[in-house]
PDB file of N, CA and C in Angstrom:
ATOM      1  N   MET A   1      -4.272  10.523  -4.913  1.00  0.00           N
ATOM      2  CA  MET A   1      -4.519   9.260  -4.239  1.00  0.00           C
ATOM      3  C   MET A   1      -3.535   9.146  -3.077  1.00  0.00           C
ATOM      4  N   LYS A   2      -4.061   8.714  -1.943  1.00  0.00           N
ATOM      5  CA  LYS A   2      -3.226   8.542  -0.752  1.00  0.00           C
ATOM      6  C   LYS A   2      -3.232   7.061  -0.373  1.00  0.00           C
ATOM      7  N   ILE A   3      -2.047   6.445  -0.433  1.00  0.00           N
ATOM      8  CA  ILE A   3      -1.910   5.014  -0.188  1.00  0.00           C
ATOM      9  C   ILE A   3      -1.037   4.781   1.041  1.00  0.00           C
ATOM     10  N   LEU A   4      -1.499   3.892   1.904  1.00  0.00           N
ATOM     11  CA  LEU A   4      -0.696   3.455   3.037  1.00  0.00           C
ATOM     12  C   LEU A   4      -0.309   2.001   2.786  1.00  0.00           C
ATOM     13  N   LEU A   5       0.995   1.752   2.683  1.00  0.00           N
ATOM     14  CA  LEU A   5       1.510   0.399   2.527  1.00  0.00           C
ATOM     15  C   LEU A   5       1.774  -0.174   3.912  1.00  0.00           C
ATOM     16  N   VAL A   6       1.349  -1.403   4.131  1.00  0.00           N
ATOM     17  CA  VAL A   6       1.502  -2.039   5.436  1.00  0.00           C
ATOM     18  C   VAL A   6       2.239  -3.363   5.255  1.00  0.00           C
ATOM     19  N   CYS A   7       3.313  -3.547   6.017  1.00  0.00           N
ATOM     20  CA  CYS A   7       4.032  -4.829   5.978  1.00  0.00           C
ATOM     21  C   CYS A   7       4.421  -5.207   7.407  1.00  0.00           C
ATOM     22  N   ALA A   8       5.274  -6.179   7.516  1.00  0.00           N
ATOM     23  CA  ALA A   8       5.636  -6.677   8.847  1.00  0.00           C
ATOM     24  C   ALA A   8       6.284  -5.586   9.701  1.00  0.00           C
ATOM     25  N   ALA A   9       7.238  -4.862   9.122  1.00  0.00           N
ATOM     26  CA  ALA A   9       7.920  -3.834   9.894  1.00  0.00           C
ATOM     27  C   ALA A   9       7.991  -2.489   9.184  1.00  0.00           C
ATOM     28  N   GLY A  10       7.451  -2.400   7.978  1.00  0.00           N
ATOM     29  CA  GLY A  10       7.493  -1.141   7.239  1.00  0.00           C
ATOM     30  C   GLY A  10       8.755  -0.942   6.434  1.00  0.00           C
ATOM     31  N   LEU A  11       9.667  -1.914   6.461  1.00  0.00           N
ATOM     32  CA  LEU A  11      10.940  -1.757   5.768  1.00  0.00           C
ATOM     33  C   LEU A  11      10.893  -2.241   4.327  1.00  0.00           C
ATOM     34  N   SER A  12      10.393  -3.441   4.102  1.00  0.00           N
ATOM     35  CA  SER A  12      10.382  -3.976   2.739  1.00  0.00           C
ATOM     36  C   SER A  12       9.464  -3.173   1.837  1.00  0.00           C
ATOM     37  N   THR A  13       8.409  -2.628   2.380  1.00  0.00           N
ATOM     38  CA  THR A  13       7.507  -1.821   1.561  1.00  0.00           C
ATOM     39  C   THR A  13       8.119  -0.470   1.213  1.00  0.00           C
ATOM     40  N   SER A  14       9.139  -0.050   1.939  1.00  0.00           N
ATOM     41  CA  SER A  14       9.786   1.222   1.627  1.00  0.00           C
ATOM     42  C   SER A  14      10.425   1.181   0.244  1.00  0.00           C
ATOM     43  N   ILE A  15      10.946   0.036  -0.141  1.00  0.00           N
ATOM     44  CA  ILE A  15      11.542  -0.124  -1.471  1.00  0.00           C
ATOM     45  C   ILE A  15      10.450   0.014  -2.529  1.00  0.00           C
ATOM     46  N   LEU A  16       9.334  -0.669  -2.314  1.00  0.00           N
ATOM     47  CA  LEU A  16       8.209  -0.570  -3.239  1.00  0.00           C
ATOM     48  C   LEU A  16       7.670   0.854  -3.273  1.00  0.00           C
ATOM     49  N   MET A  17       7.621   1.502  -2.148  1.00  0.00           N
ATOM     50  CA  MET A  17       7.132   2.873  -2.065  1.00  0.00           C
ATOM     51  C   MET A  17       7.938   3.791  -2.984  1.00  0.00           C
ATOM     52  N   LYS A  18       9.244   3.661  -2.980  1.00  0.00           N
ATOM     53  CA  LYS A  18      10.102   4.498  -3.833  1.00  0.00           C
ATOM     54  C   LYS A  18       9.798   4.256  -5.305  1.00  0.00           C
ATOM     55  N   LYS A  19       9.576   2.984  -5.675  1.00  0.00           N
ATOM     56  CA  LYS A  19       9.242   2.661  -7.060  1.00  0.00           C
ATOM     57  C   LYS A  19       7.888   3.255  -7.454  1.00  0.00           C
ATOM     58  N   LEU A  20       6.929   3.205  -6.529  1.00  0.00           N
ATOM     59  CA  LEU A  20       5.611   3.772  -6.793  1.00  0.00           C
ATOM     60  C   LEU A  20       5.688   5.293  -6.953  1.00  0.00           C
ATOM     61  N   GLU A  21       6.475   5.940  -6.114  1.00  0.00           N
ATOM     62  CA  GLU A  21       6.642   7.391  -6.215  1.00  0.00           C
ATOM     63  C   GLU A  21       7.245   7.776  -7.561  1.00  0.00           C
ATOM     64  N   LYS A  22       8.261   7.040  -7.973  1.00  0.00           N
ATOM     65  CA  LYS A  22       8.931   7.323  -9.246  1.00  0.00           C
ATOM     66  C   LYS A  22       7.968   7.106 -10.415  1.00  0.00           C
ATOM     67  N   TYR A  23       7.242   6.000 -10.391  1.00  0.00           N
ATOM     68  CA  TYR A  23       6.286   5.697 -11.455  1.00  0.00           C
ATOM     69  C   TYR A  23       5.208   6.780 -11.529  1.00  0.00           C
ATOM     70  N   ALA A  24       4.675   7.167 -10.396  1.00  0.00           N
ATOM     71  CA  ALA A  24       3.631   8.196 -10.355  1.00  0.00           C
ATOM     72  C   ALA A  24       4.143   9.514 -10.923  1.00  0.00           C
ATOM     73  N   GLU A  25       5.345   9.884 -10.530  1.00  0.00           N
ATOM     74  CA  GLU A  25       5.928  11.131 -11.017  1.00  0.00           C
ATOM     75  C   GLU A  25       6.110  11.096 -12.531  1.00  0.00           C
ATOM     76  N   GLN A  26       6.603   9.979 -13.048  1.00  0.00           N
ATOM     77  CA  GLN A  26       6.830   9.843 -14.485  1.00  0.00           C
ATOM     78  C   GLN A  26       5.534   9.838 -15.285  1.00  0.00           C
ATOM     79  N   ASN A  27       4.431   9.461 -14.648  1.00  0.00           N
ATOM     80  CA  ASN A  27       3.160   9.334 -15.348  1.00  0.00           C
ATOM     81  C   ASN A  27       2.129  10.391 -14.952  1.00  0.00           C
ATOM     82  N   GLY A  28       2.584  11.422 -14.255  1.00  0.00           N
ATOM     83  CA  GLY A  28       1.704  12.530 -13.908  1.00  0.00           C
ATOM     84  C   GLY A  28       0.591  12.165 -12.942  1.00  0.00           C
ATOM     85  N   ILE A  29       0.841  11.183 -12.076  1.00  0.00           N
ATOM     86  CA  ILE A  29      -0.146  10.746 -11.093  1.00  0.00           C
ATOM     87  C   ILE A  29       0.170  11.419  -9.757  1.00  0.00           C
ATOM     88  N   VAL A  30      -0.828  12.076  -9.185  1.00  0.00           N
ATOM     89  CA  VAL A  30      -0.644  12.698  -7.875  1.00  0.00           C
ATOM     90  C   VAL A  30      -0.762  11.597  -6.831  1.00  0.00           C
ATOM     91  N   LEU A  31       0.305  11.393  -6.077  1.00  0.00           N
ATOM     92  CA  LEU A  31       0.365  10.277  -5.146  1.00  0.00           C
ATOM     93  C   LEU A  31       0.993  10.706  -3.832  1.00  0.00           C
ATOM     94  N   ASP A  32       0.316  10.378  -2.752  1.00  0.00           N
ATOM     95  CA  ASP A  32       0.847  10.564  -1.398  1.00  0.00           C
ATOM     96  C   ASP A  32       0.905   9.157  -0.816  1.00  0.00           C
ATOM     97  N   ILE A  33       2.089   8.711  -0.445  1.00  0.00           N
ATOM     98  CA  ILE A  33       2.254   7.320  -0.036  1.00  0.00           C
ATOM     99  C   ILE A  33       3.194   7.214   1.150  1.00  0.00           C
ATOM    100  N   ASP A  34       2.914   6.246   2.009  1.00  0.00           N
ATOM    101  CA  ASP A  34       3.780   6.003   3.151  1.00  0.00           C
ATOM    102  C   ASP A  34       3.770   4.510   3.438  1.00  0.00           C
ATOM    103  N   ALA A  35       4.754   4.050   4.188  1.00  0.00           N
ATOM    104  CA  ALA A  35       4.870   2.641   4.547  1.00  0.00           C
ATOM    105  C   ALA A  35       5.041   2.521   6.055  1.00  0.00           C
ATOM    106  N   VAL A  36       4.264   1.608   6.648  1.00  0.00           N
ATOM    107  CA  VAL A  36       4.337   1.383   8.093  1.00  0.00           C
ATOM    108  C   VAL A  36       4.275  -0.109   8.389  1.00  0.00           C
ATOM    109  N   GLY A  37       4.648  -0.458   9.600  1.00  0.00           N
ATOM    110  CA  GLY A  37       4.524  -1.832  10.060  1.00  0.00           C
ATOM    111  C   GLY A  37       3.095  -2.128  10.479  1.00  0.00           C
ATOM    112  N   ILE A  38       2.760  -3.395  10.540  1.00  0.00           N
ATOM    113  CA  ILE A  38       1.396  -3.827  10.858  1.00  0.00           C
ATOM    114  C   ILE A  38       0.937  -3.298  12.228  1.00  0.00           C
ATOM    115  N   GLY A  39       1.849  -3.112  13.136  1.00  0.00           N
ATOM    116  CA  GLY A  39       1.484  -2.618  14.462  1.00  0.00           C
ATOM    117  C   GLY A  39       1.202  -1.129  14.517  1.00  0.00           C
ATOM    118  N   GLU A  40       1.464  -0.422  13.415  1.00  0.00           N
ATOM    119  CA  GLU A  40       1.339   1.036  13.412  1.00  0.00           C
ATOM    120  C   GLU A  40       0.241   1.576  12.513  1.00  0.00           C
ATOM    121  N   TYR A  41      -0.389   0.742  11.706  1.00  0.00           N
ATOM    122  CA  TYR A  41      -1.303   1.265  10.692  1.00  0.00           C
ATOM    123  C   TYR A  41      -2.484   2.043  11.279  1.00  0.00           C
ATOM    124  N   GLN A  42      -2.989   1.625  12.447  1.00  0.00           N
ATOM    125  CA  GLN A  42      -4.171   2.284  13.009  1.00  0.00           C
ATOM    126  C   GLN A  42      -3.901   3.728  13.397  1.00  0.00           C
ATOM    127  N   GLU A  43      -2.645   4.050  13.686  1.00  0.00           N
ATOM    128  CA  GLU A  43      -2.291   5.410  14.097  1.00  0.00           C
ATOM    129  C   GLU A  43      -2.418   6.417  12.960  1.00  0.00           C
ATOM    130  N   THR A  44      -2.273   5.949  11.706  1.00  0.00           N
ATOM    131  CA  THR A  44      -2.237   6.883  10.582  1.00  0.00           C
ATOM    132  C   THR A  44      -3.232   6.589   9.472  1.00  0.00           C
ATOM    133  N   CYS A  45      -3.930   5.466   9.515  1.00  0.00           N
ATOM    134  CA  CYS A  45      -4.759   5.054   8.380  1.00  0.00           C
ATOM    135  C   CYS A  45      -5.885   6.030   8.053  1.00  0.00           C
ATOM    136  N   ALA A  46      -6.346   6.812   9.004  1.00  0.00           N
ATOM    137  CA  ALA A  46      -7.441   7.752   8.746  1.00  0.00           C
ATOM    138  C   ALA A  46      -7.067   8.787   7.685  1.00  0.00           C
ATOM    139  N   ASP A  47      -5.780   9.026   7.509  1.00  0.00           N
ATOM    140  CA  ASP A  47      -5.309  10.036   6.562  1.00  0.00           C
ATOM    141  C   ASP A  47      -5.168   9.510   5.136  1.00  0.00           C
ATOM    142  N   TYR A  48      -5.486   8.235   4.895  1.00  0.00           N
ATOM    143  CA  TYR A  48      -5.252   7.613   3.592  1.00  0.00           C
ATOM    144  C   TYR A  48      -6.543   7.124   2.962  1.00  0.00           C
ATOM    145  N   ASP A  49      -6.536   7.034   1.621  1.00  0.00           N
ATOM    146  CA  ASP A  49      -7.699   6.578   0.860  1.00  0.00           C
ATOM    147  C   ASP A  49      -7.785   5.061   0.807  1.00  0.00           C
ATOM    148  N   VAL A  50      -6.635   4.411   0.751  1.00  0.00           N
ATOM    149  CA  VAL A  50      -6.582   2.965   0.544  1.00  0.00           C
ATOM    150  C   VAL A  50      -5.371   2.391   1.279  1.00  0.00           C
ATOM    151  N   LEU A  51      -5.513   1.163   1.770  1.00  0.00           N
ATOM    152  CA  LEU A  51      -4.410   0.460   2.424  1.00  0.00           C
ATOM    153  C   LEU A  51      -4.060  -0.768   1.597  1.00  0.00           C
ATOM    154  N   LEU A  52      -2.770  -0.955   1.355  1.00  0.00           N
ATOM    155  CA  LEU A  52      -2.291  -2.126   0.633  1.00  0.00           C
ATOM    156  C   LEU A  52      -1.317  -2.880   1.524  1.00  0.00           C
ATOM    157  N   LEU A  53      -1.577  -4.162   1.700  1.00  0.00           N
ATOM    158  CA  LEU A  53      -0.757  -5.004   2.565  1.00  0.00           C
ATOM    159  C   LEU A  53       0.267  -5.775   1.758  1.00  0.00           C
ATOM    160  N   GLY A  54       1.469  -5.897   2.326  1.00  0.00           N
ATOM    161  CA  GLY A  54       2.467  -6.774   1.744  1.00  0.00           C
ATOM    162  C   GLY A  54       2.031  -8.220   1.918  1.00  0.00           C
ATOM    163  N   PRO A  55       2.463  -9.100   1.018  1.00  0.00           N
ATOM    164  CA  PRO A  55       2.043 -10.503   1.088  1.00  0.00           C
ATOM    165  C   PRO A  55       2.377 -11.178   2.416  1.00  0.00           C
ATOM    166  N   GLN A  56       3.438 -10.735   3.079  1.00  0.00           N
ATOM    167  CA  GLN A  56       3.859 -11.364   4.329  1.00  0.00           C
ATOM    168  C   GLN A  56       2.889 -11.124   5.478  1.00  0.00           C
ATOM    169  N   VAL A  57       1.981 -10.154   5.328  1.00  0.00           N
ATOM    170  CA  VAL A  57       0.970  -9.902   6.362  1.00  0.00           C
ATOM    171  C   VAL A  57      -0.445 -10.117   5.813  1.00  0.00           C
ATOM    172  N   SER A  58      -0.558 -10.903   4.769  1.00  0.00           N
ATOM    173  CA  SER A  58      -1.868 -11.139   4.147  1.00  0.00           C
ATOM    174  C   SER A  58      -2.863 -11.763   5.123  1.00  0.00           C
ATOM    175  N   TYR A  59      -2.359 -12.505   6.092  1.00  0.00           N
ATOM    176  CA  TYR A  59      -3.232 -13.128   7.093  1.00  0.00           C
ATOM    177  C   TYR A  59      -3.960 -12.088   7.946  1.00  0.00           C
ATOM    178  N   GLN A  60      -3.514 -10.842   7.904  1.00  0.00           N
ATOM    179  CA  GLN A  60      -4.121  -9.754   8.687  1.00  0.00           C
ATOM    180  C   GLN A  60      -5.145  -8.956   7.882  1.00  0.00           C
ATOM    181  N   LEU A  61      -5.458  -9.389   6.660  1.00  0.00           N
ATOM    182  CA  LEU A  61      -6.331  -8.613   5.780  1.00  0.00           C
ATOM    183  C   LEU A  61      -7.658  -8.242   6.437  1.00  0.00           C
ATOM    184  N   ASN A  62      -8.381  -9.209   6.944  1.00  0.00           N
ATOM    185  CA  ASN A  62      -9.693  -8.911   7.535  1.00  0.00           C
ATOM    186  C   ASN A  62      -9.583  -8.015   8.761  1.00  0.00           C
ATOM    187  N   THR A  63      -8.561  -8.227   9.573  1.00  0.00           N
ATOM    188  CA  THR A  63      -8.344  -7.395  10.757  1.00  0.00           C
ATOM    189  C   THR A  63      -8.091  -5.945  10.363  1.00  0.00           C
ATOM    190  N   VAL A  64      -7.254  -5.742   9.343  1.00  0.00           N
ATOM    191  CA  VAL A  64      -6.933  -4.385   8.896  1.00  0.00           C
ATOM    192  C   VAL A  64      -8.152  -3.729   8.247  1.00  0.00           C
ATOM    193  N   LYS A  65      -8.893  -4.476   7.433  1.00  0.00           N
ATOM    194  CA  LYS A  65     -10.111  -3.932   6.812  1.00  0.00           C
ATOM    195  C   LYS A  65     -11.075  -3.427   7.880  1.00  0.00           C
ATOM    196  N   GLN A  66     -11.320  -4.263   8.884  1.00  0.00           N
ATOM    197  CA  GLN A  66     -12.254  -3.890   9.944  1.00  0.00           C
ATOM    198  C   GLN A  66     -11.705  -2.776  10.812  1.00  0.00           C
ATOM    199  N   GLY A  67     -10.419  -2.823  11.106  1.00  0.00           N
ATOM    200  CA  GLY A  67      -9.806  -1.827  11.981  1.00  0.00           C
ATOM    201  C   GLY A  67      -9.666  -0.463  11.352  1.00  0.00           C
ATOM    202  N   SER A  68      -9.551  -0.429  10.025  1.00  0.00           N
ATOM    203  CA  SER A  68      -9.353   0.852   9.342  1.00  0.00           C
ATOM    204  C   SER A  68     -10.633   1.412   8.754  1.00  0.00           C
ATOM    205  N   GLY A  69     -11.534   0.531   8.340  1.00  0.00           N
ATOM    206  CA  GLY A  69     -12.728   0.983   7.643  1.00  0.00           C
ATOM    207  C   GLY A  69     -12.433   1.531   6.261  1.00  0.00           C
ATOM    208  N   LYS A  70     -11.264   1.225   5.740  1.00  0.00           N
ATOM    209  CA  LYS A  70     -10.819   1.737   4.444  1.00  0.00           C
ATOM    210  C   LYS A  70     -10.759   0.598   3.426  1.00  0.00           C
ATOM    211  N   PRO A  71     -10.834   0.931   2.127  1.00  0.00           N
ATOM    212  CA  PRO A  71     -10.598  -0.099   1.116  1.00  0.00           C
ATOM    213  C   PRO A  71      -9.201  -0.685   1.317  1.00  0.00           C
ATOM    214  N   THR A  72      -9.126  -2.000   1.398  1.00  0.00           N
ATOM    215  CA  THR A  72      -7.871  -2.674   1.740  1.00  0.00           C
ATOM    216  C   THR A  72      -7.705  -3.924   0.891  1.00  0.00           C
ATOM    217  N   ALA A  73      -6.485  -4.184   0.441  1.00  0.00           N
ATOM    218  CA  ALA A  73      -6.196  -5.391  -0.326  1.00  0.00           C
ATOM    219  C   ALA A  73      -4.758  -5.806  -0.077  1.00  0.00           C
ATOM    220  N   VAL A  74      -4.480  -7.060  -0.429  1.00  0.00           N
ATOM    221  CA  VAL A  74      -3.119  -7.588  -0.356  1.00  0.00           C
ATOM    222  C   VAL A  74      -2.478  -7.437  -1.735  1.00  0.00           C
ATOM    223  N   ILE A  75      -1.274  -6.921  -1.769  1.00  0.00           N
ATOM    224  CA  ILE A  75      -0.531  -6.813  -3.023  1.00  0.00           C
ATOM    225  C   ILE A  75      -0.128  -8.225  -3.450  1.00  0.00           C
ATOM    226  N   PRO A  76      -0.435  -8.627  -4.687  1.00  0.00           N
ATOM    227  CA  PRO A  76      -0.012  -9.957  -5.144  1.00  0.00           C
ATOM    228  C   PRO A  76       1.504 -10.134  -4.994  1.00  0.00           C
ATOM    229  N   ALA A  77       1.909 -11.313  -4.557  1.00  0.00           N
ATOM    230  CA  ALA A  77       3.321 -11.574  -4.250  1.00  0.00           C
ATOM    231  C   ALA A  77       4.241 -11.261  -5.425  1.00  0.00           C
ATOM    232  N   GLN A  78       3.821 -11.593  -6.628  1.00  0.00           N
ATOM    233  CA  GLN A  78       4.678 -11.345  -7.789  1.00  0.00           C
ATOM    234  C   GLN A  78       4.867  -9.847  -8.022  1.00  0.00           C
ATOM    235  N   ASP A  79       3.795  -9.074  -7.929  1.00  0.00           N
ATOM    236  CA  ASP A  79       3.905  -7.626  -8.115  1.00  0.00           C
ATOM    237  C   ASP A  79       4.739  -7.000  -7.002  1.00  0.00           C
ATOM    238  N   TYR A  80       4.574  -7.512  -5.801  1.00  0.00           N
ATOM    239  CA  TYR A  80       5.339  -7.013  -4.658  1.00  0.00           C
ATOM    240  C   TYR A  80       6.824  -7.301  -4.853  1.00  0.00           C
ATOM    241  N   GLY A  81       7.141  -8.561  -5.164  1.00  0.00           N
ATOM    242  CA  GLY A  81       8.534  -8.965  -5.314  1.00  0.00           C
ATOM    243  C   GLY A  81       9.251  -8.289  -6.470  1.00  0.00           C
ATOM    244  N   MET A  82       8.514  -8.076  -7.564  1.00  0.00           N
ATOM    245  CA  MET A  82       9.105  -7.451  -8.747  1.00  0.00           C
ATOM    246  C   MET A  82       9.046  -5.924  -8.686  1.00  0.00           C
ATOM    247  N   GLY A  83       8.322  -5.405  -7.712  1.00  0.00           N
ATOM    248  CA  GLY A  83       8.170  -3.954  -7.616  1.00  0.00           C
ATOM    249  C   GLY A  83       7.403  -3.392  -8.806  1.00  0.00           C
ATOM    250  N   ASN A  84       6.369  -4.101  -9.238  1.00  0.00           N
ATOM    251  CA  ASN A  84       5.585  -3.694 -10.405  1.00  0.00           C
ATOM    252  C   ASN A  84       4.642  -2.551 -10.022  1.00  0.00           C
ATOM    253  N   ALA A  85       5.152  -1.350 -10.148  1.00  0.00           N
ATOM    254  CA  ALA A  85       4.416  -0.161  -9.720  1.00  0.00           C
ATOM    255  C   ALA A  85       3.113   0.022 -10.486  1.00  0.00           C
ATOM    256  N   ALA A  86       3.114  -0.274 -11.773  1.00  0.00           N
ATOM    257  CA  ALA A  86       1.900  -0.098 -12.576  1.00  0.00           C
ATOM    258  C   ALA A  86       0.775  -0.980 -12.052  1.00  0.00           C
ATOM    259  N   ASN A  87       1.075  -2.236 -11.761  1.00  0.00           N
ATOM    260  CA  ASN A  87       0.047  -3.153 -11.265  1.00  0.00           C
ATOM    261  C   ASN A  87      -0.413  -2.783  -9.856  1.00  0.00           C
ATOM    262  N   VAL A  88       0.512  -2.344  -9.022  1.00  0.00           N
ATOM    263  CA  VAL A  88       0.151  -1.990  -7.649  1.00  0.00           C
ATOM    264  C   VAL A  88      -0.744  -0.744  -7.643  1.00  0.00           C
ATOM    265  N   LEU A  89      -0.420   0.234  -8.464  1.00  0.00           N
ATOM    266  CA  LEU A  89      -1.269   1.423  -8.546  1.00  0.00           C
ATOM    267  C   LEU A  89      -2.626   1.095  -9.163  1.00  0.00           C
ATOM    268  N   ALA A  90      -2.652   0.182 -10.120  1.00  0.00           N
ATOM    269  CA  ALA A  90      -3.926  -0.242 -10.703  1.00  0.00           C
ATOM    270  C   ALA A  90      -4.795  -0.919  -9.650  1.00  0.00           C
ATOM    271  N   LEU A  91      -4.172  -1.709  -8.773  1.00  0.00           N
ATOM    272  CA  LEU A  91      -4.907  -2.346  -7.680  1.00  0.00           C
ATOM    273  C   LEU A  91      -5.521  -1.288  -6.759  1.00  0.00           C
ATOM    274  N   ALA A  92      -4.720  -0.291  -6.403  1.00  0.00           N
ATOM    275  CA  ALA A  92      -5.216   0.776  -5.529  1.00  0.00           C
ATOM    276  C   ALA A  92      -6.371   1.527  -6.189  1.00  0.00           C
ATOM    277  N   GLN A  93      -6.227   1.828  -7.471  1.00  0.00           N
ATOM    278  CA  GLN A  93      -7.282   2.559  -8.189  1.00  0.00           C
ATOM    279  C   GLN A  93      -8.550   1.729  -8.282  1.00  0.00           C
ATOM    280  N   SER A  94      -8.398   0.415  -8.451  1.00  0.00           N
ATOM    281  CA  SER A  94      -9.587  -0.448  -8.552  1.00  0.00           C
ATOM    282  C   SER A  94     -10.347  -0.487  -7.227  1.00  0.00           C
ATOM    283  N   LEU A  95      -9.634  -0.374  -6.114  1.00  0.00           N
ATOM    284  CA  LEU A  95     -10.283  -0.353  -4.810  1.00  0.00           C
ATOM    285  C   LEU A  95     -11.099   0.922  -4.609  1.00  0.00           C
ATOM    286  N   LEU A  96     -10.645   1.984  -5.240  1.00  0.00           N
ATOM    287  CA  LEU A  96     -11.316   3.271  -5.091  1.00  0.00           C
ATOM    288  C   LEU A  96     -12.459   3.448  -6.088  1.00  0.00           C
ATOM    289  N   GLY A  97     -12.526   2.554  -7.067  1.00  0.00           N
ATOM    290  CA  GLY A  97     -13.622   2.621  -8.041  1.00  0.00           C
ATOM    291  C   GLY A  97     -13.304   3.454  -9.194  1.00  0.00           C
TER     292      GLY A  97
END
């Protein structure tokens, strides 16, 4: 699974990204993940299966969905803040079917 995390500047999602990588490794999940700012997602989104937005850019959901053509969702604020890797990966998997 290839996930692109999108937030305001790509910094806060980097912390979540590390937690997701660790969780995936511990659970035998093949994961390719990166974090970018909202202004950069179009440059790299073609290489990813799913885009997940940080809650701080949730207002951009429809724009990102249309601009990327990829399954896209906003990470729930509680899962984002707590770094709940299991829930975030479940969200990504649900988008992929």
